Coordinates of C-alpha atoms and ligand atoms in Angstrom, one line a residue:
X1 CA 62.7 81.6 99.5
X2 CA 60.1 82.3 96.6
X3 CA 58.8 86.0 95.8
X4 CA 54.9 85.9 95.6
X5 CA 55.4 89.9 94.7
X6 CA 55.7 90.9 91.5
X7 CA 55.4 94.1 90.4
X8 CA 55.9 94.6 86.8
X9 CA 54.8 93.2 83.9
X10 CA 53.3 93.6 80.3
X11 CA 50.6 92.5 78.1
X12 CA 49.4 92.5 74.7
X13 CA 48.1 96.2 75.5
X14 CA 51.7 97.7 75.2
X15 CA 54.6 94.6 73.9
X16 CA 54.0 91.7 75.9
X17 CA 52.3 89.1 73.9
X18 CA 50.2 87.6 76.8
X19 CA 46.7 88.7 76.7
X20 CA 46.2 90.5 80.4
X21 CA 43.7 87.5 81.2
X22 CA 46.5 85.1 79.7
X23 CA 49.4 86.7 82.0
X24 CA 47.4 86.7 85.3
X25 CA 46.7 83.1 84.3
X26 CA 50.1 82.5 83.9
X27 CA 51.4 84.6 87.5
X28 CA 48.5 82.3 89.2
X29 CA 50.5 79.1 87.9
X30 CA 54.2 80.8 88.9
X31 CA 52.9 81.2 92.4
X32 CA 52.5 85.1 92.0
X33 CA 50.1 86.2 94.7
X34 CA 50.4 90.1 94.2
X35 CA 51.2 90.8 90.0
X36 CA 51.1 94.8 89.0
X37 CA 50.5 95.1 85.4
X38 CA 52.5 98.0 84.3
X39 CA 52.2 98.6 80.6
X40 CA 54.1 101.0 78.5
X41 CA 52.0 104.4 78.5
X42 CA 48.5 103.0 78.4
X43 CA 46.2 101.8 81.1
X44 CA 44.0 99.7 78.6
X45 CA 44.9 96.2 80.1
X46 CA 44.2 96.9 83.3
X47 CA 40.3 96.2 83.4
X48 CA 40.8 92.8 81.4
X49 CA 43.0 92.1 84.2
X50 CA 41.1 93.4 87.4
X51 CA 38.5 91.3 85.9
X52 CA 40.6 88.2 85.2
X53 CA 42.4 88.3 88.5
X54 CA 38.7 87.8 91.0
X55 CA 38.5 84.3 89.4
X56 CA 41.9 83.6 91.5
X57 CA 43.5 84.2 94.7
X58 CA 45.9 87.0 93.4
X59 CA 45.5 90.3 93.9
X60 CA 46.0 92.7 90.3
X61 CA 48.2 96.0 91.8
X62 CA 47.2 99.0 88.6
X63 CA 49.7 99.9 87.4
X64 CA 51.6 101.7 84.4
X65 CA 55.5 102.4 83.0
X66 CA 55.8 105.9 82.1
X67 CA 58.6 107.0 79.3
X68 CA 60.3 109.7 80.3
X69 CA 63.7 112.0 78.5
X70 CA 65.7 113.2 82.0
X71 CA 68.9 114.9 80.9
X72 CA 68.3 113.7 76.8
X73 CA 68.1 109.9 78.3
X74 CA 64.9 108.0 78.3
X75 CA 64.2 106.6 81.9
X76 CA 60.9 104.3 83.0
X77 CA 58.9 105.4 86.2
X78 CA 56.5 102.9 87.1
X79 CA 53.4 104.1 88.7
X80 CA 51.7 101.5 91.4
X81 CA 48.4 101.2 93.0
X82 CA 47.2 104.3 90.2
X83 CA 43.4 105.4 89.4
X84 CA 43.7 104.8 86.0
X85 CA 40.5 106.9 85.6
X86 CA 42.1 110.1 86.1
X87 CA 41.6 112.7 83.7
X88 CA 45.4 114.6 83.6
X89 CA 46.9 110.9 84.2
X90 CA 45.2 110.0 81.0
X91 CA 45.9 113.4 79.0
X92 CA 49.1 113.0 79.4
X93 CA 49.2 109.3 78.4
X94 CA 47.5 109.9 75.3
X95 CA 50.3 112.5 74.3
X96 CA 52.8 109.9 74.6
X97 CA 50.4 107.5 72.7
X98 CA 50.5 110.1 69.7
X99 CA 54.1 110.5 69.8
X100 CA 54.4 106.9 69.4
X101 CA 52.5 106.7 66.4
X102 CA 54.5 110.0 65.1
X103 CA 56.9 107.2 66.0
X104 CA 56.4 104.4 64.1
X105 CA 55.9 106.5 60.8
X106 CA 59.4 107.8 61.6
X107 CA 61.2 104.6 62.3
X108 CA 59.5 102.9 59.2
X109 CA 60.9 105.7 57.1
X110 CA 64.6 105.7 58.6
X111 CA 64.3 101.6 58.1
X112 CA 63.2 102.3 54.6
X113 CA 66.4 104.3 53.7
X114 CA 68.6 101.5 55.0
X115 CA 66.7 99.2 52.5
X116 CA 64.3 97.7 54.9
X117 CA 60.8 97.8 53.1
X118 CA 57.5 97.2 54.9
X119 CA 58.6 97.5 58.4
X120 CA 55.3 99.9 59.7
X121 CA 52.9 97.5 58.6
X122 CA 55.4 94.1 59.2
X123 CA 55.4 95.9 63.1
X124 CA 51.8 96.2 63.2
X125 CA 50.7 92.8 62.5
X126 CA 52.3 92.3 65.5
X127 CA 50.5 94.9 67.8
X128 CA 47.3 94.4 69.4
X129 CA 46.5 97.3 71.9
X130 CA 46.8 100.9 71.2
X131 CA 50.4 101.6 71.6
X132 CA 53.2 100.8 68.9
X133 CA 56.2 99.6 70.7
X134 CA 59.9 99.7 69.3
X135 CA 59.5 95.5 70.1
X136 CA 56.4 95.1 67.6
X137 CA 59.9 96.1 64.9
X138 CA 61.9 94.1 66.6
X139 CA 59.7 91.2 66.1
X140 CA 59.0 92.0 62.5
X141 CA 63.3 92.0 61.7
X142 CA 63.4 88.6 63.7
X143 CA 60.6 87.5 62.0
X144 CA 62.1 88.8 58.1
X145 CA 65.5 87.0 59.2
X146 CA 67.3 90.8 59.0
X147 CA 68.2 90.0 62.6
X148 CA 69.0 87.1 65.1
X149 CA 67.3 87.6 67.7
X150 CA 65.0 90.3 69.8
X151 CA 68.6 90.8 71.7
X152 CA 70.4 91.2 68.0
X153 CA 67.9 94.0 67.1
X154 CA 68.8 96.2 69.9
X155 CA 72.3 95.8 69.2
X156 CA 72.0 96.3 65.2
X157 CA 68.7 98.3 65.0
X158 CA 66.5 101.2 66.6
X159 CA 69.1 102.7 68.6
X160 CA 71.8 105.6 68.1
X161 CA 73.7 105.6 65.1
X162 CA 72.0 102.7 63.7
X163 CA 68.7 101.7 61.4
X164 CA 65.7 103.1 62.5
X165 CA 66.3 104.8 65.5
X166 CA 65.2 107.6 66.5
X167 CA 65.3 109.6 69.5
X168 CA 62.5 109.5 71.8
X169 CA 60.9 112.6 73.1
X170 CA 59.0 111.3 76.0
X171 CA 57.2 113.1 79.3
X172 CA 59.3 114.8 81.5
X173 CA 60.1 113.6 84.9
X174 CA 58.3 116.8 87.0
X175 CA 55.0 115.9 84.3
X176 CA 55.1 112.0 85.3
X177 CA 55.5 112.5 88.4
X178 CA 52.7 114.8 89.0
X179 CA 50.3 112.9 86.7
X180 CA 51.0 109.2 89.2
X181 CA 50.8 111.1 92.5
X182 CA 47.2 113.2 90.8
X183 CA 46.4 109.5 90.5
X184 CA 46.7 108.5 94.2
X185 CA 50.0 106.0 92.6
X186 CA 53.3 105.4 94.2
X187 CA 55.8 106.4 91.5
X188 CA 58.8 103.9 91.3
X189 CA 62.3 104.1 89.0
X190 CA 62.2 101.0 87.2
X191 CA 65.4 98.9 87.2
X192 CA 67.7 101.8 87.9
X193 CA 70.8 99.2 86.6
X194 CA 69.8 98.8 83.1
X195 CA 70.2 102.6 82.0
X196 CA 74.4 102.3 82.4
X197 CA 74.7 105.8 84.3
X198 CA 77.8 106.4 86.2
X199 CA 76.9 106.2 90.2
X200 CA 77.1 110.5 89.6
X201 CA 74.7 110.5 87.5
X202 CA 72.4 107.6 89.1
X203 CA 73.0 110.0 92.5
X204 CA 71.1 113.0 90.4
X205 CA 68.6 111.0 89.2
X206 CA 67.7 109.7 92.5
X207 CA 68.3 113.6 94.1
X208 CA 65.7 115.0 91.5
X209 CA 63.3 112.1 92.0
X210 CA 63.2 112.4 95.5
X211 CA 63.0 116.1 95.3
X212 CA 59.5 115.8 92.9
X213 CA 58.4 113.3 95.5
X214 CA 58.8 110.2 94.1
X215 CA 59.1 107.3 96.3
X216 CA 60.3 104.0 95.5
X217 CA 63.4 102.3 93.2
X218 CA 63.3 98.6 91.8
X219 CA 65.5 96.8 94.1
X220 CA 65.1 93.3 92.1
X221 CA 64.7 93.5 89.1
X222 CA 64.6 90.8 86.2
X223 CA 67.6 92.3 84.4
X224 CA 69.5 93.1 87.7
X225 CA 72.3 90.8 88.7
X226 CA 72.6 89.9 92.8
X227 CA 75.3 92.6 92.9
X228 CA 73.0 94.9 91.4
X229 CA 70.5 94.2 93.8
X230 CA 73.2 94.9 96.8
X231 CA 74.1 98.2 95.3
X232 CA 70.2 99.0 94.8
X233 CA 69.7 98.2 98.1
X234 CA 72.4 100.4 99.6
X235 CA 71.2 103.1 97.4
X236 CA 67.8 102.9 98.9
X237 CA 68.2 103.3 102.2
X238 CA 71.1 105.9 101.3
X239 CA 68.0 108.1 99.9
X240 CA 65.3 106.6 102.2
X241 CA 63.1 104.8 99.1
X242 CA 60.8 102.1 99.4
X243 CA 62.1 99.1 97.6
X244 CA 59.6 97.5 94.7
X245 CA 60.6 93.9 92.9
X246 CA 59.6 93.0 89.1
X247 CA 60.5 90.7 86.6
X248 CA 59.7 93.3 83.6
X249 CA 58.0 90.0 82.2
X250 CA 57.0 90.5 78.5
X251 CA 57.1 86.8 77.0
X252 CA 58.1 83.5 78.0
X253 CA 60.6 83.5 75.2
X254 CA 61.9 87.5 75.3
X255 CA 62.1 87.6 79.0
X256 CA 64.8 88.8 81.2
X257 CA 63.4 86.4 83.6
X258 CA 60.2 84.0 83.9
X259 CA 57.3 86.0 85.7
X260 CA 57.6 85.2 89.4
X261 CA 60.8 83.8 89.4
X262 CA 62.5 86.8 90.9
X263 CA 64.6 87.0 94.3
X264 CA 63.3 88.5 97.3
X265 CA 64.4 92.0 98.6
X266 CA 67.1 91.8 101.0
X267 CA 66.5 92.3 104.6
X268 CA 67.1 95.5 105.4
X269 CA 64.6 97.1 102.6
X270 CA 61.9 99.0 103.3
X271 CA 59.5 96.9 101.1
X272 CA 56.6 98.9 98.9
X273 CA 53.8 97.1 100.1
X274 CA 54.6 99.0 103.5
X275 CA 53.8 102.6 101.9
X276 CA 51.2 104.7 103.0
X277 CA 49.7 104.5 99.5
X278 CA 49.9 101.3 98.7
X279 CA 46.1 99.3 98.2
X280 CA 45.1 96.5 96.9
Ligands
AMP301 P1 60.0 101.7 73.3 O1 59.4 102.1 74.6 O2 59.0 101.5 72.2 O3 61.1 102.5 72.9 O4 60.6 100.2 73.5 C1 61.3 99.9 74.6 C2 61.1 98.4 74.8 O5 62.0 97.6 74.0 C3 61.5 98.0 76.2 O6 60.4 98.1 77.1 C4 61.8 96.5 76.1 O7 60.6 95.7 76.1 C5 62.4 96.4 74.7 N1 63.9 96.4 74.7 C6 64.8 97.4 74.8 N2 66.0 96.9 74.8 C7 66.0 95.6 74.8 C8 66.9 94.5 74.7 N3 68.2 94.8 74.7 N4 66.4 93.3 74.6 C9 65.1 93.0 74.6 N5 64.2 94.0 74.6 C10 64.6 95.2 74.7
MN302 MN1 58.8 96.7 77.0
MN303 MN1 61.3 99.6 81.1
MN304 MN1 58.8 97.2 81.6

């Protein structure tokens, strides 16, 4: 059975390198018919691809990714079917934006001390919307042959106790979750697998979630295995979510999975597109 849903994806405005027009081209040839375009911490994509998706018979969902620190661990909360136009939604957003710039300096400097020259502006020539993206680095390292691959630089690089990393200090989970329900969105934990919590601590971030009124968890997701989908699954209707699915598409050659080509949600989920909220 194909999965004409899919509900998360990036473009060149955060660190995909598909223009938003060139990835809703590319979701009309993987059979996509519903594609949410869910950008790291910026919205800017989304008219370039509301625009580019009324050539087509696919419908573009708004959407965003929202980088949060719950309990000193950065978490993703995707936000669906948002008004990007709201005013606190985008106040908070550009706080994030400036902390990512704060960023960049930083992880530049921490490179530099570990005898890597050049990395802010070798990152930059890779970034084409407003937000600077620890994969525009990543890129550069490939690229200066300091590391493998995009998969060897988040082993080596940008992450604790190694080059360049430095810890993120993003929006907290009560502030992102009031800023995506202010903007009429359905807020959504985005592939609840790939953090590595114990099932306790998965439990209390799905508890708190719940409690500030979020609604959904990522079922299927492109870095989730099939066990990992039966254990998401189970864990939804254990705490009564909605169930989203999304590749987490950034490029057809640093991709957890081709855009589209994820399974469907089992059976007995609840799917999103079911949720009072949900418009398209
Ligand atoms: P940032 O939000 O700038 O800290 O960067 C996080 C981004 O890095 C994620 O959204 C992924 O696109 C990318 N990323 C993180 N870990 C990996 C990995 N192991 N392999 C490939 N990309 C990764
Ligand atoms: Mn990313
Ligand atoms: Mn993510
Ligand atoms: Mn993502």
């Amino acid at each position: 059975m194909t999965n004409n849903y899919d509900l998360h994806s990036h473009s060149t405005a955060s660190d995909g390198t598909f223009s938003p027009s060139e990835l809703v081209r590319h979701a009309v040839a993987q059979k996509v018919s519903f594609l949410a375009l869910t950008d790291h911490d910026n919205t800017s994509g989304l008219n370039e691809a509301l625009s580019a998706a009324s050539d087509y018979d696919l419908s573009l969902i708004p959407g965003i990714e929202i980088s949060v620190t719950w309990s000193k661990q950065t978490v993703h909360i995707l936000g669906l079917c948002i008004d990007s136009s709201n005013k606190i939604l985008q106040t908070g957003l550009l706080n994030l934006m400036e902390y990512r710039d704060w960023r960049a300096t930083e992880i530049a400097r921490r490179l530099d001390k570990a005898g890597i020259s050049g990395a802010f502006e070798g990152a930059n020539k890779y970034r084409s919307g407003r937000i600077f993206s620890r994969t525009h680095f990543a890129r550069f390292l490939v690229e200066t042959g300091q590391a493998k691959s995009i998969r060897d630089v988040f082993k080596h690089f940008l992450v604790p106790n190694k080059p360049g990393h430095v810890p993120g200090k993003w929006a907290t989970l009560e502030d992102c979750l009031s800023w995506i329900k202010l903007a009429g969105g359905i807020a959504v934990i985005a592939h609840p697998v790939r953090y590595g919590f114990t099932a306790t601590r998965l439990r209390k971030l799905l508890s708190e979630f719940k409690e500030l009124g979020g609604s959904a968890i990522e079922v299927v997701s492109g870095s989730h295995s099939k066990d990992d989908i039966r254990y998401m699954a189970e864990l939804a209707e254990q705490y009564d979510f909605y169930a989203s699915c999304g590749s987490d598409f950034h490029s057809p050659d640093n991709q957890y999975i081709n855009l589209g080509n994820i399974p469907v949600l089992p059976d007995k989920c609840k799917v999103i597109w079911t949720h009072p909220d949900w418009h398209v």
